Coordinates of C-alpha atoms in Angstrom, one line a residue:
X1 CA 116.3 102.9 105.2
X2 CA 113.5 101.4 103.1
X3 CA 113.9 97.7 102.3
X4 CA 111.9 97.9 99.1
X5 CA 108.6 98.8 97.6
X6 CA 106.1 96.0 98.1
X7 CA 102.8 95.3 96.4
X8 CA 100.7 93.0 98.6
X9 CA 98.0 91.5 96.4
X10 CA 95.0 90.6 98.5
X11 CA 95.7 93.2 101.1
X12 CA 92.4 92.8 102.9
X13 CA 92.7 89.1 103.5
X14 CA 94.0 87.3 106.5
X15 CA 97.4 86.6 104.9
X16 CA 97.7 89.8 102.9
X17 CA 96.4 92.1 105.7
X18 CA 98.8 90.8 108.3
X19 CA 101.7 90.8 105.8
X20 CA 101.0 94.4 104.8
X21 CA 100.9 95.5 108.4
X22 CA 104.1 93.7 109.2
X23 CA 106.0 95.1 106.1
X24 CA 104.9 98.6 107.0
X25 CA 106.3 98.1 110.6
X26 CA 109.4 96.5 109.1
X27 CA 110.4 99.5 107.0
X28 CA 108.9 98.9 103.5
X29 CA 106.9 101.2 101.3
X30 CA 103.7 99.1 100.9
X31 CA 100.9 99.3 98.3
X32 CA 97.9 97.1 99.1
X33 CA 95.9 95.8 96.1
X34 CA 92.3 94.7 96.5
X35 CA 88.9 95.2 95.0
X36 CA 87.8 97.2 98.0
X37 CA 90.7 98.7 100.0
X38 CA 90.2 98.9 103.7
X39 CA 92.2 102.0 104.6
X40 CA 94.8 100.1 106.5
X41 CA 97.3 102.3 108.3
X42 CA 100.5 102.9 106.4
X43 CA 99.3 101.0 103.3
X44 CA 98.8 102.9 100.0
X45 CA 95.6 101.6 98.5
X46 CA 95.3 100.2 95.0
X47 CA 91.8 99.4 94.0
X48 CA 91.3 97.0 91.0
X49 CA 89.8 93.7 90.0
X50 CA 92.7 91.5 88.7
X51 CA 90.2 89.7 86.4
X52 CA 89.9 93.0 84.5
X53 CA 93.2 93.2 82.5
X54 CA 92.8 96.8 81.4
X55 CA 91.8 98.1 84.8
X56 CA 94.7 96.3 86.3
X57 CA 97.1 97.9 83.9
X58 CA 95.7 101.3 84.6
X59 CA 95.8 100.8 88.4
X60 CA 99.5 99.7 88.4
X61 CA 100.8 102.0 85.7
X62 CA 104.0 103.7 86.8
X63 CA 104.2 102.1 90.3
X64 CA 107.9 101.3 91.1
X65 CA 107.2 97.9 92.6
X66 CA 110.3 95.9 93.6
X67 CA 108.6 93.0 95.4
X68 CA 105.2 91.4 94.8
X69 CA 103.5 89.2 97.4
X70 CA 100.6 87.4 95.8
X71 CA 98.2 86.5 98.7
X72 CA 94.8 86.2 97.0
X73 CA 92.6 83.7 95.2
X74 CA 89.1 83.5 93.9
X75 CA 86.7 80.5 94.3
X76 CA 84.7 79.1 91.4
X77 CA 82.3 76.2 91.1
X78 CA 84.8 73.7 89.6
X79 CA 88.6 73.3 89.7
X80 CA 88.7 73.9 86.0
X81 CA 87.1 77.3 86.5
X82 CA 89.5 77.9 89.5
X83 CA 92.4 77.3 87.2
X84 CA 91.1 79.6 84.5
X85 CA 90.1 82.5 86.9
X86 CA 93.1 82.4 89.2
X87 CA 95.5 81.9 86.3
X88 CA 94.0 85.0 84.6
X89 CA 94.5 87.1 87.7
X90 CA 98.2 86.3 88.0
X91 CA 98.8 86.7 84.2
X92 CA 97.1 90.1 84.3
X93 CA 99.2 91.2 87.3
X94 CA 102.5 90.4 85.7
X95 CA 101.4 91.9 82.4
X96 CA 100.7 95.1 84.2
X97 CA 103.8 95.4 86.3
X98 CA 107.0 97.1 85.2
X99 CA 109.3 94.2 84.8
X100 CA 112.3 96.5 84.9
X101 CA 111.8 97.5 88.5
X102 CA 110.5 94.1 89.8
X103 CA 113.2 92.1 91.7
X104 CA 111.2 89.4 93.5
X105 CA 107.7 87.8 93.6
X106 CA 106.3 85.6 96.3
X107 CA 103.2 83.4 96.0
X108 CA 101.1 81.9 98.9
X109 CA 99.4 78.6 98.2
X110 CA 99.0 75.9 100.9
X111 CA 98.5 72.3 101.9
X112 CA 96.2 71.6 98.9
X113 CA 99.6 71.3 97.1
X114 CA 99.8 67.9 98.8
X115 CA 96.1 67.0 99.2
X116 CA 94.8 68.0 95.8
X117 CA 92.0 70.4 94.9
X118 CA 88.7 70.6 96.8
X119 CA 87.1 68.2 94.3
X120 CA 89.6 65.5 95.0
X121 CA 90.7 66.5 98.5
X122 CA 92.9 63.9 100.1
X123 CA 92.7 61.5 97.2
X124 CA 96.5 61.5 96.7
X125 CA 97.2 60.0 100.1
X126 CA 100.6 61.6 100.4
X127 CA 102.7 60.4 103.3
X128 CA 103.2 62.8 106.2
X129 CA 105.1 64.8 107.0
X130 CA 104.4 66.7 103.7
X131 CA 107.7 67.7 102.1
X132 CA 108.2 70.3 99.4
X133 CA 109.8 67.7 97.1
X134 CA 106.6 65.6 97.0
X135 CA 105.2 65.1 93.5
X136 CA 102.1 66.9 92.4
X137 CA 98.8 65.2 93.0
X138 CA 97.2 64.1 89.7
X139 CA 94.4 66.3 88.4
X140 CA 93.9 70.0 88.0
X141 CA 94.9 72.3 90.8
X142 CA 95.0 76.1 90.6
X143 CA 98.0 76.1 93.0
X144 CA 100.0 74.4 90.3
X145 CA 98.8 76.8 87.7
X146 CA 99.9 79.8 89.7
X147 CA 103.2 78.3 90.5
X148 CA 103.9 77.6 86.9
X149 CA 102.9 81.1 85.8
X150 CA 105.1 82.6 88.6
X151 CA 108.2 80.6 87.6
X152 CA 107.7 81.2 83.9
X153 CA 107.4 85.0 84.4
X154 CA 110.4 85.1 86.7
X155 CA 112.5 83.3 84.1
X156 CA 111.2 85.6 81.3
X157 CA 111.8 88.9 83.2
X158 CA 114.8 87.9 85.4
X159 CA 113.3 88.4 88.9
X160 CA 113.5 85.8 91.7
X161 CA 110.6 84.0 93.3
X162 CA 109.4 82.1 96.4
X163 CA 106.3 79.9 97.0
X164 CA 105.0 79.6 100.6
X165 CA 102.8 76.7 101.6
X166 CA 101.0 77.4 104.9
X167 CA 98.4 75.1 106.5
X168 CA 95.2 76.7 107.8
X169 CA 96.2 80.3 108.5
X170 CA 94.9 81.8 111.7
X171 CA 95.0 85.5 112.6
X172 CA 93.1 88.7 112.8
X173 CA 91.3 89.9 109.6
X174 CA 88.3 92.1 109.6
X175 CA 85.9 91.4 106.7
X176 CA 87.5 88.2 105.7
X177 CA 85.3 85.2 106.5
X178 CA 87.7 82.4 105.4
X179 CA 89.4 82.4 108.8
X180 CA 89.1 79.2 111.0
X181 CA 90.0 81.1 114.1
X182 CA 87.1 83.6 113.8
X183 CA 84.7 80.9 112.5
X184 CA 85.4 78.8 115.6
X185 CA 85.1 81.8 117.9
X186 CA 81.7 82.6 116.4
X187 CA 80.6 79.0 116.7
X188 CA 81.7 78.8 120.3
X189 CA 79.9 82.1 121.1
X190 CA 76.7 80.8 119.6
X191 CA 77.0 77.6 121.6
X192 CA 77.5 79.6 124.8
X193 CA 74.6 81.9 124.2
X194 CA 72.3 78.9 123.3
X195 CA 73.5 76.7 126.1
X196 CA 74.8 74.1 123.7
X197 CA 77.8 71.8 124.1
X198 CA 80.8 72.6 122.0
X199 CA 80.6 69.7 119.5
X200 CA 83.6 69.0 117.3
X201 CA 82.2 69.3 113.7
X202 CA 84.9 67.2 111.9
X203 CA 86.1 63.7 111.4
X204 CA 87.4 61.2 113.9
X205 CA 90.6 61.2 111.9
X206 CA 91.2 64.9 112.6
X207 CA 90.1 64.6 116.2
X208 CA 92.7 61.9 116.9
X209 CA 95.6 62.5 114.4
X210 CA 98.5 65.0 114.6
X211 CA 98.1 68.2 112.7
X212 CA 99.6 71.7 112.5
X213 CA 98.6 75.3 111.6
X214 CA 100.1 78.6 110.5
X215 CA 100.0 81.9 112.4
X216 CA 99.5 84.8 109.9
X217 CA 102.3 86.8 111.5
X218 CA 104.8 83.9 111.3
X219 CA 103.9 83.5 107.6
X220 CA 104.5 87.3 107.1
X221 CA 108.0 86.9 108.7
X222 CA 108.9 83.9 106.5
X223 CA 107.8 85.8 103.4
X224 CA 110.0 88.8 104.1
X225 CA 112.9 86.5 105.1
X226 CA 112.7 84.5 101.9
X227 CA 112.5 87.6 99.7
X228 CA 115.7 89.1 101.3
X229 CA 117.9 86.3 102.7
X230 CA 120.8 85.4 100.5
X231 CA 120.3 82.0 99.0
X232 CA 116.6 81.6 99.9
X233 CA 115.1 82.7 96.6
X234 CA 113.8 80.5 93.9
X235 CA 112.5 77.9 96.5
X236 CA 109.2 76.6 97.9
X237 CA 108.9 76.5 101.6
X238 CA 106.3 74.9 104.0
X239 CA 105.2 77.5 106.5
X240 CA 103.7 76.2 109.8
X241 CA 104.1 77.2 113.4
X242 CA 106.6 74.5 114.4
X243 CA 104.4 72.6 116.9
X244 CA 102.0 69.8 116.3
X245 CA 98.8 69.0 118.2
X246 CA 95.7 66.8 118.3
X247 CA 92.3 68.5 117.9
X248 CA 90.9 66.4 120.8
X249 CA 93.2 68.4 123.2
X250 CA 93.0 71.8 121.3
X251 CA 89.2 71.6 121.1
X252 CA 89.0 71.0 124.9
X253 CA 91.3 74.0 125.5
X254 CA 89.3 76.3 123.2
X255 CA 86.1 75.1 125.0
X256 CA 87.6 76.0 128.4
X257 CA 88.4 79.5 127.1
X258 CA 84.7 79.9 126.2
X259 CA 83.5 78.1 129.4
X260 CA 81.8 75.4 127.3
X261 CA 81.1 71.7 127.8
X262 CA 83.1 69.6 125.3
X263 CA 81.7 66.2 124.6
X264 CA 83.6 63.4 122.8
X265 CA 83.8 63.6 119.0
X266 CA 80.7 62.2 117.4
X267 CA 81.1 59.0 115.4
X268 CA 80.1 60.8 112.2
X269 CA 81.0 64.4 111.3
X270 CA 78.6 67.2 112.3
X271 CA 79.5 69.9 109.7
X272 CA 79.1 73.5 110.8
X273 CA 77.4 74.3 107.6
X274 CA 74.5 72.1 108.8
X275 CA 74.7 73.0 112.5
X276 CA 74.7 76.7 111.8
X277 CA 72.1 76.8 109.0
X278 CA 69.6 79.5 109.7
X279 CA 71.7 81.1 112.5
X280 CA 71.7 84.6 110.9
X281 CA 68.9 85.9 113.1
X282 CA 70.4 84.2 116.2
X283 CA 73.6 86.0 115.6
X284 CA 71.9 89.3 115.0
X285 CA 70.2 89.0 118.4
X286 CA 73.6 88.2 120.0
X287 CA 75.2 91.2 118.3
X288 CA 72.4 93.5 119.5
X289 CA 72.5 92.2 123.1
X290 CA 76.2 92.6 123.4
X291 CA 76.8 95.7 121.2
X292 CA 79.0 93.8 118.7
X293 CA 80.4 95.6 115.7
X294 CA 79.2 93.0 113.1
X295 CA 75.6 91.7 113.1
X296 CA 75.9 89.7 109.8
X297 CA 77.4 86.3 110.7
X298 CA 78.2 85.7 107.0
X299 CA 80.8 88.5 107.2
X300 CA 82.6 86.7 110.0
X301 CA 82.3 82.9 109.6
X302 CA 82.9 80.6 106.7
X303 CA 81.3 77.3 107.8
X304 CA 82.2 75.3 104.6
X305 CA 85.9 76.4 104.7
X306 CA 86.4 75.2 108.3
X307 CA 84.4 72.0 107.6
X308 CA 86.8 71.3 104.8
X309 CA 89.8 71.5 107.1
X310 CA 88.3 69.6 110.1
X311 CA 86.5 67.0 108.0
X312 CA 89.6 65.6 106.3
X313 CA 90.2 61.8 106.5
X314 CA 94.0 62.2 106.4
X315 CA 96.6 63.3 108.9
X316 CA 98.1 66.6 107.9
X317 CA 101.6 67.5 109.2
X318 CA 104.2 69.6 107.3
X319 CA 108.0 69.1 107.4
X320 CA 109.9 72.2 108.3
X321 CA 113.4 70.8 107.7
X322 CA 113.9 72.8 104.4
X323 CA 113.2 76.3 105.7
X324 CA 115.2 75.6 108.9
X325 CA 118.2 74.4 106.8
X326 CA 117.9 77.6 104.8
X327 CA 118.0 79.7 108.0
X328 CA 114.4 80.4 109.0
X329 CA 113.7 79.3 112.6
X330 CA 110.7 81.3 113.8
X331 CA 108.2 79.5 116.0
X332 CA 104.7 80.1 117.3
X333 CA 102.6 78.0 119.7
X334 CA 99.3 77.3 118.0
X335 CA 97.3 77.2 121.3
X336 CA 98.6 80.7 122.1
X337 CA 97.8 81.9 118.6
X338 CA 94.2 80.8 119.0
X339 CA 93.7 82.2 122.5
X340 CA 95.4 85.5 121.6
X341 CA 93.1 85.9 118.6
X342 CA 90.0 85.1 120.8
X343 CA 91.0 87.7 123.3
X344 CA 91.5 90.3 120.6
X345 CA 88.1 89.5 119.1
X346 CA 86.5 90.1 122.4
X347 CA 88.4 93.3 123.0
X348 CA 87.2 94.6 119.6
X349 CA 83.6 93.5 120.3
X350 CA 83.5 91.1 117.3
X351 CA 82.4 88.3 119.7
X352 CA 80.8 88.7 123.1

């Protein structure tokens, strides 16, 4: 028996791709919306650019969507532009959908809910653990814009909603560079090939403080649960694995997986964007020697995105009390999530 007809917006991303695969396996009819569909097994492709209002209307016309899972965003040069572009995408989506068939909409945002936008990252100094009830950080933040549009549309059309706030999602996603797990794997592979030590690129704060992360499959499970579980709708939930760790131990364990020397964290950050500048030809050579499936390192790694996570000067730990009180108790060990991903990347010849 089908659970519903889902539209996964951003179906080629790390969050949307894993969610779409999970929903297919869980008994949903799944449409996957993206600008360039990837042909994922069991997912009905919908190709459109959400910034194009007319094209979005045409692409979604007549689809009997019961549940929307909004797992995408676009990056612009300023937060004001982020607000404008991402808000337009969500507005165009809801304008195009048949409100009569829509029962629920879910939105994925993240820890910038508590830390602020990239331009003011960490300026709010919110106390940890982060709780869903924390006030918004002053200033523009496209997460807040999306949440407001979602709730207003739900009230106008009579469907329910959820907001999910993961922290640094890790998982498998081909063709999606904003993935810390793949970025670290590529960096470690380059270090091994070059005979370099595996230097932590981030801040002393991140090296020493407690933190947490989100496995993409755990996020998918929470999204399905919240959309269907009685009483869980119309709520925002933090979404992390349930364990905490310090990078000084995790980095050592990742280094051991790749057989790398791990020195102490430098006094000042060593951003990957600087360390890996000009590595395109080096990676091409590595890919050729090992028969890898992707020779363009820019299609695998997003140095700036990982630098932003590892360079923070604030502890980042999320409180899970709320989702547990509502009935979601899934757990994933973060170390295992990393090592399982690295093993899969090797098996698929994405890294040597």
